[in-house]
PDB file of C-alpha atoms and ligand atoms in Angstrom:
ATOM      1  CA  UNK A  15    -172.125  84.797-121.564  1.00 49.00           C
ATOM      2  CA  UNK A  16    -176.131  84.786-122.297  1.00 51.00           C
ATOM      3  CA  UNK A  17    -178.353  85.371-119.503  1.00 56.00           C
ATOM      4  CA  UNK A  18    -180.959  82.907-119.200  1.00 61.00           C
ATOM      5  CA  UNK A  19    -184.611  84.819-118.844  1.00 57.00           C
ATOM      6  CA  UNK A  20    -186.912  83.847-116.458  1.00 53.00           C
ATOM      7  CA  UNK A  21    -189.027  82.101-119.530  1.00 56.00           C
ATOM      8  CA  UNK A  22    -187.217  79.698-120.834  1.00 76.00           C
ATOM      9  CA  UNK A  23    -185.530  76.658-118.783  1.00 91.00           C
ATOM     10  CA  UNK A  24    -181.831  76.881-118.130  1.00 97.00           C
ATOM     11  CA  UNK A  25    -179.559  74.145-120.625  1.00 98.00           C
ATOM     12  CA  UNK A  26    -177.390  71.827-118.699  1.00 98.00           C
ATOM     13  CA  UNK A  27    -174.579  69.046-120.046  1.00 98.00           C
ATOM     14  CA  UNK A  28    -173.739  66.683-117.734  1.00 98.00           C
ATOM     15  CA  UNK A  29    -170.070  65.107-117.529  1.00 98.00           C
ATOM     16  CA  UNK A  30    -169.630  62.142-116.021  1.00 98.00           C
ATOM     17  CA  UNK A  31    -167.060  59.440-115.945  1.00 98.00           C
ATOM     18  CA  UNK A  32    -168.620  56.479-113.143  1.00 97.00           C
ATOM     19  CA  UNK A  33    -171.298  55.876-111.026  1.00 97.00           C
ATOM     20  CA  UNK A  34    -173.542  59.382-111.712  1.00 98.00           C
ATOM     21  CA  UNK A  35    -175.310  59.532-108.428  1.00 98.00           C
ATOM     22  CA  UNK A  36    -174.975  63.292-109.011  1.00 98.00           C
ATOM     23  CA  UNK A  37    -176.001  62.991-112.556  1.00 98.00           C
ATOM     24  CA  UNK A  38    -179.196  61.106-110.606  1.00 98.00           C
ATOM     25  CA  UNK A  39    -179.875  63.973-108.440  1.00 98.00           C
ATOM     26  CA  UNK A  40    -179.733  66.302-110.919  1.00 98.00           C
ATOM     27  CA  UNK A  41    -182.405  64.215-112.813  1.00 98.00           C
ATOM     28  CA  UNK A  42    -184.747  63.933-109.593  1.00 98.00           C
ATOM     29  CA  UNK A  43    -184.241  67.547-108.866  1.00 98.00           C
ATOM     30  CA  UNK A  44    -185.356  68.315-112.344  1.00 98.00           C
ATOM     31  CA  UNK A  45    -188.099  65.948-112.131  1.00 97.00           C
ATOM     32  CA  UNK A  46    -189.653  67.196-108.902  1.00 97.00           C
ATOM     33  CA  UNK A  47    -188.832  71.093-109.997  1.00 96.00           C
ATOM     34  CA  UNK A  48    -186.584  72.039-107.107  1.00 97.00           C
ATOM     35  CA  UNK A  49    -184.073  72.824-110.525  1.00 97.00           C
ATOM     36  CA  UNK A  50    -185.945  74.470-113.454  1.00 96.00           C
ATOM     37  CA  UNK A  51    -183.649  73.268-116.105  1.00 98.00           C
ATOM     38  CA  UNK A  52    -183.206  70.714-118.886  1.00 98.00           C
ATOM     39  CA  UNK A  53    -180.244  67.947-118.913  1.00 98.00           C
ATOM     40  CA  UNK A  54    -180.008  68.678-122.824  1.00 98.00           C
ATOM     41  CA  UNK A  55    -176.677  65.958-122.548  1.00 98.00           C
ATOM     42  CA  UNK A  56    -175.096  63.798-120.840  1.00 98.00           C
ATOM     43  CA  UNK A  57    -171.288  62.961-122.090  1.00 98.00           C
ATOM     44  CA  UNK A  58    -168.953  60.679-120.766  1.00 98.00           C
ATOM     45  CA  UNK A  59    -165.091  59.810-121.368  1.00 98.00           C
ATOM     46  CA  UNK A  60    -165.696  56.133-120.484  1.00 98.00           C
ATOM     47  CA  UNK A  61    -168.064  53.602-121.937  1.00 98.00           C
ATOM     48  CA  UNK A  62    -170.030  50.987-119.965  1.00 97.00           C
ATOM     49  CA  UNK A  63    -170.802  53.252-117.084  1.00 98.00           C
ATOM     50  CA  UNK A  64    -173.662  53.335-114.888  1.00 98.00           C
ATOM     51  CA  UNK A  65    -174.091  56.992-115.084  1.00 98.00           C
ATOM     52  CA  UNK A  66    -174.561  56.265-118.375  1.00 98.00           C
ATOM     53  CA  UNK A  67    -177.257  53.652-117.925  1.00 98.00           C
ATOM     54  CA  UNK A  68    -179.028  56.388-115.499  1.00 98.00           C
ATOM     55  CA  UNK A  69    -179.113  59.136-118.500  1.00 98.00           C
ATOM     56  CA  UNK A  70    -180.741  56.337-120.794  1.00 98.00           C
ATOM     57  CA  UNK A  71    -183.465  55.593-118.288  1.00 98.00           C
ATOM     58  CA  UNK A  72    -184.192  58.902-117.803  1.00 98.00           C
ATOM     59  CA  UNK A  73    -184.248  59.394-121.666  1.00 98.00           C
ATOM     60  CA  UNK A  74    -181.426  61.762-121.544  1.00 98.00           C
ATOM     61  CA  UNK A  75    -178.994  62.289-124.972  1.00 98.00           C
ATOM     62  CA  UNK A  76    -175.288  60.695-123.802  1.00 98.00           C
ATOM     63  CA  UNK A  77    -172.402  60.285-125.876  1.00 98.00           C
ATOM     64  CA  UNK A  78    -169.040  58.506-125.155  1.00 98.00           C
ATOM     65  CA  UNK A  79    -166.040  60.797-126.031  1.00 98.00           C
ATOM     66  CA  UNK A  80    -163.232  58.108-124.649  1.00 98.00           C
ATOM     67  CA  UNK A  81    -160.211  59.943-123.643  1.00 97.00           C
ATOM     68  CA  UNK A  82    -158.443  56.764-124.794  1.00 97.00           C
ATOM     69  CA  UNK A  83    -158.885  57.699-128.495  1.00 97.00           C
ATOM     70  CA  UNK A  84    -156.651  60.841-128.253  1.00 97.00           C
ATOM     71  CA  UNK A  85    -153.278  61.228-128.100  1.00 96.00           C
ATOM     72  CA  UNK A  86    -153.176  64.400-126.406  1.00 95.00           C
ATOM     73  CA  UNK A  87    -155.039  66.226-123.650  1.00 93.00           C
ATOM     74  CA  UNK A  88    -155.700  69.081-125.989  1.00 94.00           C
ATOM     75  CA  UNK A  89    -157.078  66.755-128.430  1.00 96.00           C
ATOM     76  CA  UNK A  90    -159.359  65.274-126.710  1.00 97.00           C
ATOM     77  CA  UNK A  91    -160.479  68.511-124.932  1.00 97.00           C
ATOM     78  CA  UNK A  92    -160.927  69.929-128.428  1.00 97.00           C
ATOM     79  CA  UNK A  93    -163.383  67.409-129.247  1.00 98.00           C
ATOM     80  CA  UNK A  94    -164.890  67.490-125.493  1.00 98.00           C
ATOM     81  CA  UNK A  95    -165.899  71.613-126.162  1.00 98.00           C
ATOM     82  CA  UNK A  96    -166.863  71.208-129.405  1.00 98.00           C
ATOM     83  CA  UNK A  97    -169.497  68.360-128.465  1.00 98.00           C
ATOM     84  CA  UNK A  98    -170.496  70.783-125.423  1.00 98.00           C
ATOM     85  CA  UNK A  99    -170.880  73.407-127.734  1.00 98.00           C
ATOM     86  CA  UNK A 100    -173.250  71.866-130.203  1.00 98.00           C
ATOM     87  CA  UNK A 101    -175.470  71.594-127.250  1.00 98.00           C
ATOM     88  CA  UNK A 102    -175.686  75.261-126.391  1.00 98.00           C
ATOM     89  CA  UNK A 103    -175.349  74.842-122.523  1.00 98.00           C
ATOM     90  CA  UNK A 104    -175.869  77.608-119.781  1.00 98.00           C
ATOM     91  CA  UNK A 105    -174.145  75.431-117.540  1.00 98.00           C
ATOM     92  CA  UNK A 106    -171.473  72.535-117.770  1.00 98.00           C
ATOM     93  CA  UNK A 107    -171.162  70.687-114.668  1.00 98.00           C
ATOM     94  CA  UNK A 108    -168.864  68.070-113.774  1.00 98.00           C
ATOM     95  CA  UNK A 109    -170.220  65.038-112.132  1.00 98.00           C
ATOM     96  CA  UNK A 110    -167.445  62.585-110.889  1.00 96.00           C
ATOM     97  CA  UNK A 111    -166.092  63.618-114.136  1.00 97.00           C
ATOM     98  CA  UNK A 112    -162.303  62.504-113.686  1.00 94.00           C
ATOM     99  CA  UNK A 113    -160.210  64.031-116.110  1.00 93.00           C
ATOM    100  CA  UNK A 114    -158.228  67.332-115.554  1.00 91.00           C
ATOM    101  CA  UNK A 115    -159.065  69.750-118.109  1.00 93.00           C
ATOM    102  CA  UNK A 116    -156.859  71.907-119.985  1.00 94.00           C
ATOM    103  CA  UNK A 117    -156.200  75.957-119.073  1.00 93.00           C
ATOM    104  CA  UNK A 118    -157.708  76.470-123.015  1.00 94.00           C
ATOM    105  CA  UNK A 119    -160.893  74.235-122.167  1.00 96.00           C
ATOM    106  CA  UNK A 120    -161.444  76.111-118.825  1.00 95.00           C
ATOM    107  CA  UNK A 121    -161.285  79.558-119.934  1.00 94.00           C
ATOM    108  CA  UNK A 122    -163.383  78.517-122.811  1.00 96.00           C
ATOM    109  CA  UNK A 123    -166.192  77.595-120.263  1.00 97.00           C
ATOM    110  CA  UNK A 124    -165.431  79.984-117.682  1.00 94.00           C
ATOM    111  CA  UNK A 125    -167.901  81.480-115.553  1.00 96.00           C
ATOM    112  CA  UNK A 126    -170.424  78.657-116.316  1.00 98.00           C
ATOM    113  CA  UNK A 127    -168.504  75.571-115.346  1.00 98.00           C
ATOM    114  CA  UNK A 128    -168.785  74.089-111.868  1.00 98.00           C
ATOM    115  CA  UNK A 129    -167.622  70.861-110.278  1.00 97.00           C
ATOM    116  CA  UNK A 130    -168.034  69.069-107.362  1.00 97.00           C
ATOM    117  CA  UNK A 131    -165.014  67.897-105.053  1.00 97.00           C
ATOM    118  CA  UNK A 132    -165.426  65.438-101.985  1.00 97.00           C
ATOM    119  CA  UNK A 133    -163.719  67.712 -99.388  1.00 98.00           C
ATOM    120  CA  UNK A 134    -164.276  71.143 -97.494  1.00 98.00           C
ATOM    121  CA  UNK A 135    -161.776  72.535 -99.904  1.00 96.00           C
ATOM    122  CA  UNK A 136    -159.201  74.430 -99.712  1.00 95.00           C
ATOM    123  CA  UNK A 137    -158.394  71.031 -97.450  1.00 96.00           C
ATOM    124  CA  UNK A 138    -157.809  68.194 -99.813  1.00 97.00           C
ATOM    125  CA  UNK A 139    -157.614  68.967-103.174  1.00 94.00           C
ATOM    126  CA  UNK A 140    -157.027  65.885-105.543  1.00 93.00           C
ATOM    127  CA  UNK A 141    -158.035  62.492-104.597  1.00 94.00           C
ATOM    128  CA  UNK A 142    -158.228  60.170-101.600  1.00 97.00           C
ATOM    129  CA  UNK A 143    -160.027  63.043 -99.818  1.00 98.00           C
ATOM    130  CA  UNK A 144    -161.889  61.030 -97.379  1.00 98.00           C
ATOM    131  CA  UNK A 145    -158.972  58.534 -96.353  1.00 98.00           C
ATOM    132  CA  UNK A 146    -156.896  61.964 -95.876  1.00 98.00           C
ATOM    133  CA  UNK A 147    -159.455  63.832 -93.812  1.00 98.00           C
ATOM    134  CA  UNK A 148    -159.469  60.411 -91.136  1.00 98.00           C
ATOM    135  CA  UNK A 149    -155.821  60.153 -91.211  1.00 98.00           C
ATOM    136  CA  UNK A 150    -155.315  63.990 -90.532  1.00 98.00           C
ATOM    137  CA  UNK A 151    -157.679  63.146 -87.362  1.00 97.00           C
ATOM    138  CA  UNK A 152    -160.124  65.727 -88.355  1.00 98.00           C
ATOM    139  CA  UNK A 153    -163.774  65.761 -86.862  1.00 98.00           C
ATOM    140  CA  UNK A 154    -165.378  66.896 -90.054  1.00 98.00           C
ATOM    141  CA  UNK A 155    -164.967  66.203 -93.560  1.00 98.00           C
ATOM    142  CA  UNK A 156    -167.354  67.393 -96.456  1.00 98.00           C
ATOM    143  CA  UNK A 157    -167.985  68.923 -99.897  1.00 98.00           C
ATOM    144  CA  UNK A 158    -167.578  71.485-101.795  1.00 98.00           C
ATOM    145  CA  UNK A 159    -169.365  72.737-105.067  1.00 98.00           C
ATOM    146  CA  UNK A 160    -166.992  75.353-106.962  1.00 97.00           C
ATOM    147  CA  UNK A 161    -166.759  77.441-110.402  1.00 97.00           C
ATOM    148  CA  UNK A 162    -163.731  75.793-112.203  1.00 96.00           C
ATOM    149  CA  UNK A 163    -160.545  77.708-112.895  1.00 89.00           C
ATOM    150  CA  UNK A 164    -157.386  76.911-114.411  1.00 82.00           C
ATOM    151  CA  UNK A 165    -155.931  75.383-110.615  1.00 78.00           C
ATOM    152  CA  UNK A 166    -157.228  71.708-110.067  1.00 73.00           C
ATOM    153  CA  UNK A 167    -160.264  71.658-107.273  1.00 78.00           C
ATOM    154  CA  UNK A 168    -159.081  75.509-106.482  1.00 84.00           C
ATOM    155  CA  UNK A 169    -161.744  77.402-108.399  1.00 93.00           C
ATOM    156  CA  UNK A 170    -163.982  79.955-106.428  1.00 97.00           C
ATOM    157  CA  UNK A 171    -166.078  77.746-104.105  1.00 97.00           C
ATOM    158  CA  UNK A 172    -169.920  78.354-104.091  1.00 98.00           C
ATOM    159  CA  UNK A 173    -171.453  76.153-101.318  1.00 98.00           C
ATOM    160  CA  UNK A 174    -170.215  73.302 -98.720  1.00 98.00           C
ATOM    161  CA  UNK A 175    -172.026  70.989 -96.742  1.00 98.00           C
ATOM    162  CA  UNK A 176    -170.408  69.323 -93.861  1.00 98.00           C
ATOM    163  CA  UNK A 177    -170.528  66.045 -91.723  1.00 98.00           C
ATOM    164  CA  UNK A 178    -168.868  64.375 -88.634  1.00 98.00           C
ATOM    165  CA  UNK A 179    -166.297  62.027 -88.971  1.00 98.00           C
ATOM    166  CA  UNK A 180    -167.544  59.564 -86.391  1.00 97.00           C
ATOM    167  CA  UNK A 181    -165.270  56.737 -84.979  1.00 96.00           C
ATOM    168  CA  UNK A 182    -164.597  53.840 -86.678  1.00 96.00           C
ATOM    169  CA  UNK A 183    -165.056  55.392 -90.034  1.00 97.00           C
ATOM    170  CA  UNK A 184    -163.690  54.249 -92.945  1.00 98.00           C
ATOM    171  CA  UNK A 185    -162.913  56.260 -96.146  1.00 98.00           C
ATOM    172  CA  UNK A 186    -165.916  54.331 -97.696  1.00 98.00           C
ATOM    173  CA  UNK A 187    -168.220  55.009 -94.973  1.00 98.00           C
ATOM    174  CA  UNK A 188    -167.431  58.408 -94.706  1.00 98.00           C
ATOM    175  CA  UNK A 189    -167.775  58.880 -98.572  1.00 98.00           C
ATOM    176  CA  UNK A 190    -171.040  57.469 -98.071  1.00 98.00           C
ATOM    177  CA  UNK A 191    -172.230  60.000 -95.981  1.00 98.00           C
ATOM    178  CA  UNK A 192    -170.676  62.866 -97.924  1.00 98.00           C
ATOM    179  CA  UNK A 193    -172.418  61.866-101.000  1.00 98.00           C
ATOM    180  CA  UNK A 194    -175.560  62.596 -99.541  1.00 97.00           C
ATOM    181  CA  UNK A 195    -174.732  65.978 -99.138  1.00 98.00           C
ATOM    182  CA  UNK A 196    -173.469  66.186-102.379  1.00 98.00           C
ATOM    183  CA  UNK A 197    -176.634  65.515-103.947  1.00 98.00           C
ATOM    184  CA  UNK A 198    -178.404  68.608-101.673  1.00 98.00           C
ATOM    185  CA  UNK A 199    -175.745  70.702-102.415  1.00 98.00           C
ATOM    186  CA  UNK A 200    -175.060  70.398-106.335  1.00 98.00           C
ATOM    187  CA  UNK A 201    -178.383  71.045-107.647  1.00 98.00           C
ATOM    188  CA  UNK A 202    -179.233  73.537-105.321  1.00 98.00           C
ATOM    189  CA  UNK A 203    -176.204  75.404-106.769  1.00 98.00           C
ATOM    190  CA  UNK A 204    -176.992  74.687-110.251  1.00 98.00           C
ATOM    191  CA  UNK A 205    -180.571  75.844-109.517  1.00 98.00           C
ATOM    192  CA  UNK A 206    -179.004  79.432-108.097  1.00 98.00           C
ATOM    193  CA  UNK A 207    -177.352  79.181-111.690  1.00 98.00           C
ATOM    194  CA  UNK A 208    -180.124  78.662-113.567  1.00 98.00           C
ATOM    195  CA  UNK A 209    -182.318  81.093-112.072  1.00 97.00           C
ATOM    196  CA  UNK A 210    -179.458  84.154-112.673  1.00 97.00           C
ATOM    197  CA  UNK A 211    -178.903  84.566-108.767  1.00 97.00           C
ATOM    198  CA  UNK A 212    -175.380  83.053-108.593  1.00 98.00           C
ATOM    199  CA  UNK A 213    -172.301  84.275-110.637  1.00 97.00           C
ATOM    200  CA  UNK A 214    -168.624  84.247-110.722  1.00 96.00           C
ATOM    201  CA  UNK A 215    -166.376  87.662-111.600  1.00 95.00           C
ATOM    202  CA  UNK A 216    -163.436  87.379-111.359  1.00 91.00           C
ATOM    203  CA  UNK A 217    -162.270  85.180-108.609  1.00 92.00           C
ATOM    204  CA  UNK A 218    -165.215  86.336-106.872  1.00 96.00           C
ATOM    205  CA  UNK A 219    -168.544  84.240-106.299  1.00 97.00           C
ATOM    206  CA  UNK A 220    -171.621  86.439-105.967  1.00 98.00           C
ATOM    207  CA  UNK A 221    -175.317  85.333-104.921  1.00 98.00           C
ATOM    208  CA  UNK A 222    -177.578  88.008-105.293  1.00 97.00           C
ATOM    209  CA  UNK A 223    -175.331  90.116-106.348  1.00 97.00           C
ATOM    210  CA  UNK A 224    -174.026  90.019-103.127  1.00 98.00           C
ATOM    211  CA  UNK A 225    -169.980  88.583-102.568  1.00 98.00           C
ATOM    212  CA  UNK A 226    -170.304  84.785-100.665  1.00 98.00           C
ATOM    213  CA  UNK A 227    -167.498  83.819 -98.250  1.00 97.00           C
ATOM    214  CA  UNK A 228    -164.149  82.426 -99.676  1.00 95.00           C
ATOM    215  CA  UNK A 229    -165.346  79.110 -98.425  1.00 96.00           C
ATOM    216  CA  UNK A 230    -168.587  79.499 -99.949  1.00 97.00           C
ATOM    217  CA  UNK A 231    -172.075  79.386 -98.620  1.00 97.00           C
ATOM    218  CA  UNK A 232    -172.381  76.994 -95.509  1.00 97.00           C
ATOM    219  CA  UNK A 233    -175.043  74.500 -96.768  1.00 97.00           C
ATOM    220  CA  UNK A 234    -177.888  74.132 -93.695  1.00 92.00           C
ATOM    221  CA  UNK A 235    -180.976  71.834 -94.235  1.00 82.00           C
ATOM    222  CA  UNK A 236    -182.687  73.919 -91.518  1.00 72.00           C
ATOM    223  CA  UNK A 237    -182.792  77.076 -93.910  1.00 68.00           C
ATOM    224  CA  UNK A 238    -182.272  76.042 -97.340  1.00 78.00           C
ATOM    225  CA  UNK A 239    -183.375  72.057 -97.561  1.00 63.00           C
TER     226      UNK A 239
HETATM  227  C1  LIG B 328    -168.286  62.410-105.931  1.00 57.43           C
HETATM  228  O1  LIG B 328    -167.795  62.088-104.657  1.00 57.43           O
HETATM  229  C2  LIG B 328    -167.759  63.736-106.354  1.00 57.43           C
HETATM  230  O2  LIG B 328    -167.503  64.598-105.295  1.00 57.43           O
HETATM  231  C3  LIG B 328    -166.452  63.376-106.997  1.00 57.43           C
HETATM  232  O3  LIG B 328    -166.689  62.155-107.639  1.00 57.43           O
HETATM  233  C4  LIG B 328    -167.767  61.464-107.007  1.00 57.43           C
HETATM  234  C5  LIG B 328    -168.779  61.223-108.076  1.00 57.43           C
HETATM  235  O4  LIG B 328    -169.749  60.326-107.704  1.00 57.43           O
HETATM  236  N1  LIG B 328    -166.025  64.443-107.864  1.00 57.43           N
HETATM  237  P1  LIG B 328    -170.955  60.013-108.696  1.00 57.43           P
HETATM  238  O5  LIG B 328    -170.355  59.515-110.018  1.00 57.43           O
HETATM  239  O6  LIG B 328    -171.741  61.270-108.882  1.00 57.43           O
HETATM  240  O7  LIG B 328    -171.714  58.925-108.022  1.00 57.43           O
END
């Protein structure tokens, strides 16, 4: 994998597949230089999405690549890569991007692919994360920012942030709440990324070359907001 020097501002392609509130606070962060990087692309597997609409404001490239055009998975992760690749990306990062990739498109992008799941994983991988977490009676629910491996939402985590489940929650209130930690939480990792302070080896995440907890860093606004 290239190392990015200090000069020259970190590439990063966007996937999206919905709303791209993440996508958003990656642009923001950009914009106000808490991430020293470039969105070089933004690519989605569904038209007619406001995500989409957010990387034309912002004056972002975006392309379409529908997943509905392709018979297979490996098809349309063939075409997926290849489209990544032609933007020479130091980081891929998936933003509400809702299709499982194949093991081949993984390992492809391995080491500099990261994702965002609504949960304080290894709790809750898949969907319905939030509805789980309130019928489990848990107190806290969260997110979690991780390197992608070949096991859906079970890559090597990198940082969480976590908030109350108060009473009277619902899964769309709570998702709410999460979401506003996500967008602390992703570009802050992206921006340990981009800077060469955060890597993955093996199944281990290091930041400053030193090994993070299996849960990954515990986000706290106090210390790192
Ligand atoms: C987020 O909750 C993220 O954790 C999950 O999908 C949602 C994306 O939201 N992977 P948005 O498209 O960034 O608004």
């Amino acid at each position: 994998m290239p190392t990015i020097s200090e000069s020259e501002a970190a590439r990063i392609v966007i996937l999206i597949s919905g709303s791209g509130t993440n996508l958003q606070a990656f642009i923001d962060a950009t914009r106000n230089k808490s991430l020293s990087a470039n969105i070089v692309a933004v690519i989605s597997n569904k038209p007619d999405i406001q995500g989409l609409a957010r990387a034309e404001k912002a004056g972002i490239q975006h392309r379409v690549i529908n997943h509905k055009n392709y018979t297979t998975r490996e098809e349309f992760d063939h075409e997926l890569a290849v489209a990544i690749e032609g933007f020479s990306p130091d980081l891929v990062v998936l933003a509400g991007f809702m299709r499982i990739l194949s093991n081949s498109f993984v390992r492809r992008f391995e080491g500099m692919l990261m994702n965002i799941h609504p949960s304080l994983l290894p709790k809750y991988p898949g969907l319905n994360t939030h509805q789980r977490a309130i019928d489990a009676g848990d107190n806290e629910a969260g997110s979690t920012v991780h390197f992608v491996t070949a096991e859906l939402d079970g890559g090597p985590a990198i940082i969480q942030a976590r908030v109350p489940i108060l009473t009277g929650d619902t899964a769309d209130s709570l998702a709410l709440r999460v979401l506003t930690e996500e967008h602390k939480i992703y570009p802050l990792a992206a921006q340990w990324f981009c800077r060469g302070r955060l890597r993955l080896s093996g199944e281990i995440v290091y930041l400053d070359d030193a090994p993070i907890p299996e849960n990954g860093i515990q986000f706290d606004e106090q210390t790192m907001g």
